[in-house]
PDB file of C-alpha atoms in Angstrom:
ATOM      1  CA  UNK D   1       0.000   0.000   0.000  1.00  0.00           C
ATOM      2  CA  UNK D   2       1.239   3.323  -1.002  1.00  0.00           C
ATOM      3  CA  UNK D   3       2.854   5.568   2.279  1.00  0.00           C
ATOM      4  CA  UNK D   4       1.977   9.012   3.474  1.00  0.00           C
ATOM      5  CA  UNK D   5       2.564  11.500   1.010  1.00  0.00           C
ATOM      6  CA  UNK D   6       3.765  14.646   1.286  1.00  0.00           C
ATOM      7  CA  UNK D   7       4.931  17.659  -0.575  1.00  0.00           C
ATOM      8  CA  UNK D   8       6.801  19.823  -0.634  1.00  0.00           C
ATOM      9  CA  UNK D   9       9.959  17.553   0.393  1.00  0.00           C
ATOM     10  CA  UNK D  10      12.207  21.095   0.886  1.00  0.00           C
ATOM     11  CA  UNK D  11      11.108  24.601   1.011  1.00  0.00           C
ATOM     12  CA  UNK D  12      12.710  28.199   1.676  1.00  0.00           C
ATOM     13  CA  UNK D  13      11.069  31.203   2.726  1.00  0.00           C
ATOM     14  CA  UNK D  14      12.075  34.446   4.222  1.00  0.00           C
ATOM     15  CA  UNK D  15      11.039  35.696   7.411  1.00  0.00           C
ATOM     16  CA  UNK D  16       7.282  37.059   7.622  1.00  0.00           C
ATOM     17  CA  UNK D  17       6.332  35.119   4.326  1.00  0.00           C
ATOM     18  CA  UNK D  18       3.939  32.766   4.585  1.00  0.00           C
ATOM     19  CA  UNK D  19       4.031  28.813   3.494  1.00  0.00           C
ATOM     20  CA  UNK D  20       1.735  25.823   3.242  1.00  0.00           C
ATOM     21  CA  UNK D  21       2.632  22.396   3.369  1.00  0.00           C
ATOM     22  CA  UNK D  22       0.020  19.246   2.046  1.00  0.00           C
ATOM     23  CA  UNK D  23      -0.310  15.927   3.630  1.00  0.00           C
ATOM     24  CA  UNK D  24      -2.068  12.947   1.992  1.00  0.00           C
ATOM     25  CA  UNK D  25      -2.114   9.818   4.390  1.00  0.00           C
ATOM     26  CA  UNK D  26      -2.669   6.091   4.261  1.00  0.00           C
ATOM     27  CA  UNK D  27      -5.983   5.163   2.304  1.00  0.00           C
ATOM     28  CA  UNK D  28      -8.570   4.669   5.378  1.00  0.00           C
ATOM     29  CA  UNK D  29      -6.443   6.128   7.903  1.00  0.00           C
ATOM     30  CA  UNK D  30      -8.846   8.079   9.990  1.00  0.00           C
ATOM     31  CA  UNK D  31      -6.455   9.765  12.494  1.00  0.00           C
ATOM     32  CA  UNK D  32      -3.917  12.308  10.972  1.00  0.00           C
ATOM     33  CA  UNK D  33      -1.226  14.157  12.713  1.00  0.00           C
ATOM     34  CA  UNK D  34       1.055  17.004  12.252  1.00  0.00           C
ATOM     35  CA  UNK D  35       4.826  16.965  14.000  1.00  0.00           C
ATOM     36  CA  UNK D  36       7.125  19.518  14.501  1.00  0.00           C
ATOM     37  CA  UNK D  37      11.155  18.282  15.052  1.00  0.00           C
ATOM     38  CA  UNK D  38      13.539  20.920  15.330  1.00  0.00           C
ATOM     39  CA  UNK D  39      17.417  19.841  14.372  1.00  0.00           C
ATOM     40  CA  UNK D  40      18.587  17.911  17.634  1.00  0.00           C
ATOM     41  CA  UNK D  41      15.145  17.042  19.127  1.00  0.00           C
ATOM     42  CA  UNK D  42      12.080  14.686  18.652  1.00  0.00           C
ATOM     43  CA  UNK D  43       8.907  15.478  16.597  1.00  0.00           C
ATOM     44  CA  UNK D  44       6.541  17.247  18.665  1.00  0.00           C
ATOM     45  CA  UNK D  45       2.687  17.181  17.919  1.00  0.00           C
ATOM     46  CA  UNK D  46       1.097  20.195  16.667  1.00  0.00           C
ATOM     47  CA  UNK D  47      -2.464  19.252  15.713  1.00  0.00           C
ATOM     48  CA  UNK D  48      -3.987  16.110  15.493  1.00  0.00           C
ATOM     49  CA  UNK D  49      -7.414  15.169  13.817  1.00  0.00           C
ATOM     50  CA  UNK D  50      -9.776  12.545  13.885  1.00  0.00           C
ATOM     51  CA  UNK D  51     -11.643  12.201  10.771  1.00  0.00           C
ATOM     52  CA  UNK D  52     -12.153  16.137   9.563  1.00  0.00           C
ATOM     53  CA  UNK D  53     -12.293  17.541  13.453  1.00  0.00           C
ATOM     54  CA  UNK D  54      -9.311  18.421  15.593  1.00  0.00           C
ATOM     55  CA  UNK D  55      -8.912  16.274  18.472  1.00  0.00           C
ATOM     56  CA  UNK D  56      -5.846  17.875  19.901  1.00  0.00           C
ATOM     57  CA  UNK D  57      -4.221  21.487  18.732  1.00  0.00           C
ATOM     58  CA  UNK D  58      -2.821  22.407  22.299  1.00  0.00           C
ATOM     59  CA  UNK D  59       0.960  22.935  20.967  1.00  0.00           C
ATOM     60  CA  UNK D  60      -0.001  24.749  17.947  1.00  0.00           C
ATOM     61  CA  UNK D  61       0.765  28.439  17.826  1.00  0.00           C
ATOM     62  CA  UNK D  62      -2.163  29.501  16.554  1.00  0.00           C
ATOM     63  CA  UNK D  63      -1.147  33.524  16.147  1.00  0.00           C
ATOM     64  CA  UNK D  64       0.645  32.176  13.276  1.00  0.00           C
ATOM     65  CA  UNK D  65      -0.156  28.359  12.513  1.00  0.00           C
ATOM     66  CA  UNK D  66      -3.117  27.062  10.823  1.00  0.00           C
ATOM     67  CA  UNK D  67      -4.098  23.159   9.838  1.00  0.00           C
ATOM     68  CA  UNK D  68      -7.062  21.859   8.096  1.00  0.00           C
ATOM     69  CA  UNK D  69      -8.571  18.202   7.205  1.00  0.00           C
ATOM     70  CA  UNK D  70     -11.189  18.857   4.545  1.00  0.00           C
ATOM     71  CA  UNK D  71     -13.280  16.007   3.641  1.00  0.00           C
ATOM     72  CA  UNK D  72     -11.102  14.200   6.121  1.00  0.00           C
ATOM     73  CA  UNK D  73      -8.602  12.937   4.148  1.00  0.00           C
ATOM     74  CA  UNK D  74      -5.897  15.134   2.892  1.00  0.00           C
ATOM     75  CA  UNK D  75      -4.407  17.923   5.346  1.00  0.00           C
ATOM     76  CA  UNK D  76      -2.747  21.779   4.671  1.00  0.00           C
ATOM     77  CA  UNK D  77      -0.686  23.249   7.216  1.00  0.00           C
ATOM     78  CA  UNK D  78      -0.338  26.789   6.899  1.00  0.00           C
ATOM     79  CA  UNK D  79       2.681  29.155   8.536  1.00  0.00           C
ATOM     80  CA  UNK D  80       1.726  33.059   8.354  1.00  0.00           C
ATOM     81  CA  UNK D  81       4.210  34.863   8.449  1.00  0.00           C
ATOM     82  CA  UNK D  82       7.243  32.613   9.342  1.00  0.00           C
ATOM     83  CA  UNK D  83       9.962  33.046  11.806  1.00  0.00           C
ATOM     84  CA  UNK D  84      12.931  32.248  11.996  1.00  0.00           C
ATOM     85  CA  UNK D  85      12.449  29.704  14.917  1.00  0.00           C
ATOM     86  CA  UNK D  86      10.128  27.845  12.426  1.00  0.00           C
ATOM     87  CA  UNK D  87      12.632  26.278  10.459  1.00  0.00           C
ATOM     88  CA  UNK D  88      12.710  22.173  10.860  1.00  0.00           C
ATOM     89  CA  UNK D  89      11.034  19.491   9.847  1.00  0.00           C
ATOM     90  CA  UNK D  90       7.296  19.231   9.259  1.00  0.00           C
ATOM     91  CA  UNK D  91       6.320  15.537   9.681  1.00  0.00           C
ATOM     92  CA  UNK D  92       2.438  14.162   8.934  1.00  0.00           C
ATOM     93  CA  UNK D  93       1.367  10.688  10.121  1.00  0.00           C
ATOM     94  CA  UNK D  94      -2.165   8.725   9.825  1.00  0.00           C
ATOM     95  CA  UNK D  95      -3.306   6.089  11.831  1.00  0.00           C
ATOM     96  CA  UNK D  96      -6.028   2.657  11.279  1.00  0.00           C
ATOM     97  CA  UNK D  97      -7.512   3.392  14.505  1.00  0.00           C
ATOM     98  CA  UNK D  98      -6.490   5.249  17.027  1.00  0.00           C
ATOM     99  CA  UNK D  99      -8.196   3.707  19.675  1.00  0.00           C
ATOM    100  CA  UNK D 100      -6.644   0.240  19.073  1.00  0.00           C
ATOM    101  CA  UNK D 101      -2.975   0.793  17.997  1.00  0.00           C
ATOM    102  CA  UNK D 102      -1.901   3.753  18.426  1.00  0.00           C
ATOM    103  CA  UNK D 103       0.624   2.773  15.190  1.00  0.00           C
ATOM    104  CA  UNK D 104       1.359   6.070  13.565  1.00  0.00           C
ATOM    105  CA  UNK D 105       2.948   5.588   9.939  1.00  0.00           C
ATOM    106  CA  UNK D 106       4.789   8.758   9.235  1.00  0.00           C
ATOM    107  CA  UNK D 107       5.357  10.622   5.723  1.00  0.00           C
ATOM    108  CA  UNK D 108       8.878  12.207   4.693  1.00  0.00           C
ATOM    109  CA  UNK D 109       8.710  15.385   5.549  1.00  0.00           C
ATOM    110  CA  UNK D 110       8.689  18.505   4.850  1.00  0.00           C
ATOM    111  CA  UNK D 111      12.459  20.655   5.048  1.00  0.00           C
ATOM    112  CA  UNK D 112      11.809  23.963   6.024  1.00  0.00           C
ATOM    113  CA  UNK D 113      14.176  26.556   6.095  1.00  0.00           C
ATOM    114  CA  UNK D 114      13.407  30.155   7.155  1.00  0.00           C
ATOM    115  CA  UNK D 115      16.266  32.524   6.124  1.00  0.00           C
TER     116      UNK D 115
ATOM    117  CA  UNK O   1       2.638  15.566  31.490  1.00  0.00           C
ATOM    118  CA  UNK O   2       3.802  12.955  29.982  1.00  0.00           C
ATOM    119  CA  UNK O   3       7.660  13.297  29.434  1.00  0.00           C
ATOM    120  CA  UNK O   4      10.268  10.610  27.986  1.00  0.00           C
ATOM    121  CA  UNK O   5      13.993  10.793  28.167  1.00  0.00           C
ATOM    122  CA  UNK O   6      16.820   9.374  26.599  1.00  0.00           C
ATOM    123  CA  UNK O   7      20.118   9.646  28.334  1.00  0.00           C
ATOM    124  CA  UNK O   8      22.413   8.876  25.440  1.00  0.00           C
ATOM    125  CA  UNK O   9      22.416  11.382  22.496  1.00  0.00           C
ATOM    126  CA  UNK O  10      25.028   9.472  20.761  1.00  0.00           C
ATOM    127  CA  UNK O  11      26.533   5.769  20.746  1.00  0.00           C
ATOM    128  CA  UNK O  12      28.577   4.101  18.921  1.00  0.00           C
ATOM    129  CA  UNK O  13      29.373   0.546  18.431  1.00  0.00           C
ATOM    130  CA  UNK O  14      31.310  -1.626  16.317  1.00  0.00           C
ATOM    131  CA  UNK O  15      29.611  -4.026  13.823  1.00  0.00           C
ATOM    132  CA  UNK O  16      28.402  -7.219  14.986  1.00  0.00           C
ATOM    133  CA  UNK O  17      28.261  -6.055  18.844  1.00  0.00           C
ATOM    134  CA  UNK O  18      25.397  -5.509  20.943  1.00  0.00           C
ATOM    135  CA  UNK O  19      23.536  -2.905  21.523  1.00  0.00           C
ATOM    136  CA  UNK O  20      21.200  -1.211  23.924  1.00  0.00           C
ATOM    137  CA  UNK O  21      19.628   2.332  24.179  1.00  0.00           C
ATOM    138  CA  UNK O  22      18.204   3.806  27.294  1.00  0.00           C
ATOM    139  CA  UNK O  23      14.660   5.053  27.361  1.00  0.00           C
ATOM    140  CA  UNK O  24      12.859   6.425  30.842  1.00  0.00           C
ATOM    141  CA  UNK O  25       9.521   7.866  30.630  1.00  0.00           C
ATOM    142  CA  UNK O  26       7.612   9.833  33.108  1.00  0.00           C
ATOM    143  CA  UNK O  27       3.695   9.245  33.386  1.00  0.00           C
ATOM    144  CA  UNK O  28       0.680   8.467  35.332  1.00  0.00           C
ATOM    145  CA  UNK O  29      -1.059   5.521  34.461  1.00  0.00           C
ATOM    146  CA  UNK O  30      -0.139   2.280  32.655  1.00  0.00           C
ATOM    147  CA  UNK O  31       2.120   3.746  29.501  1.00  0.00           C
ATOM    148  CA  UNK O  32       2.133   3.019  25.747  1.00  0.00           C
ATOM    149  CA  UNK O  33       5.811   2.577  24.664  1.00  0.00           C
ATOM    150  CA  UNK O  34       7.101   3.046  21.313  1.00  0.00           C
ATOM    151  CA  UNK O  35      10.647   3.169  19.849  1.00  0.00           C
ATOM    152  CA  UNK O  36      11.051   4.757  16.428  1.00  0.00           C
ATOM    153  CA  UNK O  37      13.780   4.872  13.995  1.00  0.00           C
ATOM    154  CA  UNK O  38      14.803   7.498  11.596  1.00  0.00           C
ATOM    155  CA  UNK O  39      17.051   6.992   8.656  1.00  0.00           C
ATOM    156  CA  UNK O  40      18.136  10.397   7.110  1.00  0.00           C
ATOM    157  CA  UNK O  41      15.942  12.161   4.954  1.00  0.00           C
ATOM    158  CA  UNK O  42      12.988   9.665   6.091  1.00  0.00           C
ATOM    159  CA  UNK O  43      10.091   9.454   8.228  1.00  0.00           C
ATOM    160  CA  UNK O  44      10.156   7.394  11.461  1.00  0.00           C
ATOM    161  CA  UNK O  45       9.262   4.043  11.103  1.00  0.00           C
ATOM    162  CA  UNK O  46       7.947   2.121  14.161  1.00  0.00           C
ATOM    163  CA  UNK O  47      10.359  -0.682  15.281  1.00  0.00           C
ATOM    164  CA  UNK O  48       8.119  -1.691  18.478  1.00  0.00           C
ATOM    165  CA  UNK O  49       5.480  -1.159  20.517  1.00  0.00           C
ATOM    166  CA  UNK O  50       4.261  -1.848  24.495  1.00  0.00           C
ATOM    167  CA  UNK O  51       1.127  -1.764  25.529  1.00  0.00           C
ATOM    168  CA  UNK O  52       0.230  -4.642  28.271  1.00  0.00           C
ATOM    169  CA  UNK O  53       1.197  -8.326  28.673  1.00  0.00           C
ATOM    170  CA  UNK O  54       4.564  -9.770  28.276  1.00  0.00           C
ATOM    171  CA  UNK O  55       7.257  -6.867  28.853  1.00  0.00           C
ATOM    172  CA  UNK O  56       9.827  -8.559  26.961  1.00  0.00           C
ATOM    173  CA  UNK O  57       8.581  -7.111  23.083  1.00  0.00           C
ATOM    174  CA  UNK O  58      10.125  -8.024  20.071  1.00  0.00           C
ATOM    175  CA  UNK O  59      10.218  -5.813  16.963  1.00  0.00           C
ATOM    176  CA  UNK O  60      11.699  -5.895  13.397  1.00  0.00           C
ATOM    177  CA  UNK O  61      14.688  -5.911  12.336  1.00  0.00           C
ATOM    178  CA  UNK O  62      16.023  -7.722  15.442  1.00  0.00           C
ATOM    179  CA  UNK O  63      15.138  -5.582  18.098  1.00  0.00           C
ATOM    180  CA  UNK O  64      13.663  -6.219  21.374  1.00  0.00           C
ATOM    181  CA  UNK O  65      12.710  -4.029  24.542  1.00  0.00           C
ATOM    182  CA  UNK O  66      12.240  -4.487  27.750  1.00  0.00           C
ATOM    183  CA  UNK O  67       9.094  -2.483  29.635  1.00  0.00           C
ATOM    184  CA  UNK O  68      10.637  -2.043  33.297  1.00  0.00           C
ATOM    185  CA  UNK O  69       7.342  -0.336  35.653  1.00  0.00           C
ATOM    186  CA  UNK O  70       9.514  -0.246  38.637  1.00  0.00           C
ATOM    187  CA  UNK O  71      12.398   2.082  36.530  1.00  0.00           C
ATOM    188  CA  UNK O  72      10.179   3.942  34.531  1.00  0.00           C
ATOM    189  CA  UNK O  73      12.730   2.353  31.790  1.00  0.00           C
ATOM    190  CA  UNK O  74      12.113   0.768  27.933  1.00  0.00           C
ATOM    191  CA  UNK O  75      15.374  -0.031  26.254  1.00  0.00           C
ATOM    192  CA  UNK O  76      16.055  -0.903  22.979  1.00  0.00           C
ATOM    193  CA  UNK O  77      18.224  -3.883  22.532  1.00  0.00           C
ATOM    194  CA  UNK O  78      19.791  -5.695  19.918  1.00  0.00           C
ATOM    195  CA  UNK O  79      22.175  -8.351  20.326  1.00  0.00           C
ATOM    196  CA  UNK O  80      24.293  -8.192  16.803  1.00  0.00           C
ATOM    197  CA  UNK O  81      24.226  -4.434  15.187  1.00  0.00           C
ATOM    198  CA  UNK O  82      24.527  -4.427  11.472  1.00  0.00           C
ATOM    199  CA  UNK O  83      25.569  -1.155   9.886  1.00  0.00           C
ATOM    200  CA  UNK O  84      22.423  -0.598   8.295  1.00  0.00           C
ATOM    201  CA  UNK O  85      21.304   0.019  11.739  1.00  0.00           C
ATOM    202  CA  UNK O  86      23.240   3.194  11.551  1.00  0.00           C
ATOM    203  CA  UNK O  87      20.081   5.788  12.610  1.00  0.00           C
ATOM    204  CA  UNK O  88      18.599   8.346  15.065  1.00  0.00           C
ATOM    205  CA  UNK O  89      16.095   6.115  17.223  1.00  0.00           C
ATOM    206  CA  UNK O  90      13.700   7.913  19.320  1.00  0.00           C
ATOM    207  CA  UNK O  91      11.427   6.549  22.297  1.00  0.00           C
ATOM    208  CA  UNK O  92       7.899   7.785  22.602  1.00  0.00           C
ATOM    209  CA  UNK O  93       5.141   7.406  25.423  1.00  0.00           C
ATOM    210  CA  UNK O  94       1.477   7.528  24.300  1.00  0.00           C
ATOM    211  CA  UNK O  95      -0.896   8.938  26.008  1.00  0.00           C
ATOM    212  CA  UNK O  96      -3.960   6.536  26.751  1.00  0.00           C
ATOM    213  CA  UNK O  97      -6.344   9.032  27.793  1.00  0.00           C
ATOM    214  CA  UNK O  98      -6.114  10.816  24.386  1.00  0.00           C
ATOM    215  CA  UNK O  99      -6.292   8.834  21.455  1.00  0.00           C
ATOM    216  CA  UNK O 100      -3.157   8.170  19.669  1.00  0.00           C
ATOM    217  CA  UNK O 101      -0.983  11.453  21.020  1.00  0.00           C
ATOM    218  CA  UNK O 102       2.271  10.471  21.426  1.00  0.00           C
ATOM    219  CA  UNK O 103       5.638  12.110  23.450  1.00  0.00           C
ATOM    220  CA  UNK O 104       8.543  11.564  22.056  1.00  0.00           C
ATOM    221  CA  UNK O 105      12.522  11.877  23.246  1.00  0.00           C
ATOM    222  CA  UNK O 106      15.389  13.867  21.541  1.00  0.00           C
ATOM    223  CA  UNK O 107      16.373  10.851  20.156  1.00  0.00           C
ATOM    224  CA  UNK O 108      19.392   8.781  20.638  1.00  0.00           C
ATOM    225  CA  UNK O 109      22.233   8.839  17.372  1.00  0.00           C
ATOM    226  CA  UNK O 110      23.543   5.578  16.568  1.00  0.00           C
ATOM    227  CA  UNK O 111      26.711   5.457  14.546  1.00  0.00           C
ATOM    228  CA  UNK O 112      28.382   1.461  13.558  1.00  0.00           C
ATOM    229  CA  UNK O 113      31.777   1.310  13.302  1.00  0.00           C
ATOM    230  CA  UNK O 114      33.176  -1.320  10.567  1.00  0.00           C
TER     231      UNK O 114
END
């Protein structure tokens, strides 16, 4: 079965521009997740959603940081404007169920680079 | 909160030895364990997961870990490193009172020496 998907693979921006990065996830996955990992640490959760509604978006910064599930399936997350303390690596994951497993099968990523 | 730490940001070890990295978690209930593994330039992969019963789990690619309640410890072990096992591994701790949100360490660098 194909993996999570996601695009772009590298991106650079300047400071205060903004950026969006898509997320398509295993056919049938119903959970979907958004990491952050800065160089040096682990990914840290962002948003997560369940179906099309957000289950958990407690570490998101949301002055600046915007997600959405439409039609529960494929994800945007949006960064407006960027900072310089922005720049890592934007992972997605999906899960079957995340009641059950808790497996998360993780994309990629996403390279971002603020300059 | 939830919190998971791994002691050892980098090891190395020479082909063929063993290997084990450390993994101590901090959280309130029964835990879901997870170690990950990260090749450059790829997602994390799931090697092995804890969630009740036996605390001995084995994975793939030859790894085991051991779920220790009374240390708050899971450590990945592996009894003959290849160097394709050259990766940054990272333990997470899922939280069971919210579907499927997961905290994960800094990650441990593993580097195999010919």
């Amino acid at each position: 079965e194909a993996g999570v998907a996601q695009s772009p693979r590298y991106k650079i921006i300047e400071k205060r521009q903004s950026v969006a990065f898509w997320c398509n996830p295993i056919s049938g996955h119903a959970t979907l997740y958004w990491y952050q990992q800065i160089l040096g640490q682990g990914p840290k959760l962002l948003i997560q959603f369940q179906n099309n509604g957000v289950v958990d978006d407690s570490q998101l910064p949301k002055d600046r940081f915007s997600a959405e599930r439409l039609k529960g399936v494929d994800s945007t997350l949006k960064i407006q404007p960027a900072k310089l303390e922005d720049s890592a690596v934007y992972l997605c994951a999906s899960s079957l169920d995340p009641t059950s497993s808790y497996e998360q099968y993780f994309g990629p990523g996403t390279r971002l680079t603020v300059t | 909160a939830q919190s998971v730490t791994q002691p050892d940001i980098h090891i190395t070890v020479s082909e063929g030895a063993s290997l084990e990295l450390r993994c101590n978690y901090s959280y309130g209930a029964t835990p879901y364990l997870f170690w990950y593994v990260q090749s450059p330039g790829q997602g994390l992969q799931l090697l092995l997961k804890y969630f009740s019963g036996d605390t001995l789990v084995q994975g793939i690619k030859g790894f085991e870990a051991e779920f220790k309640r009374s240390q708050s410890s899971f450590n990945l072990r592996k009894p003959s490193v290849h160097w394709s096992d050259a990766a940054e591994y990272f333990c997470a701790v899922g939280d069971n009172t919210n579907a499927g949100k997961s905290t994960f360490g800094d990650g441990t660098t593993l580097t195999v020496k010919p």
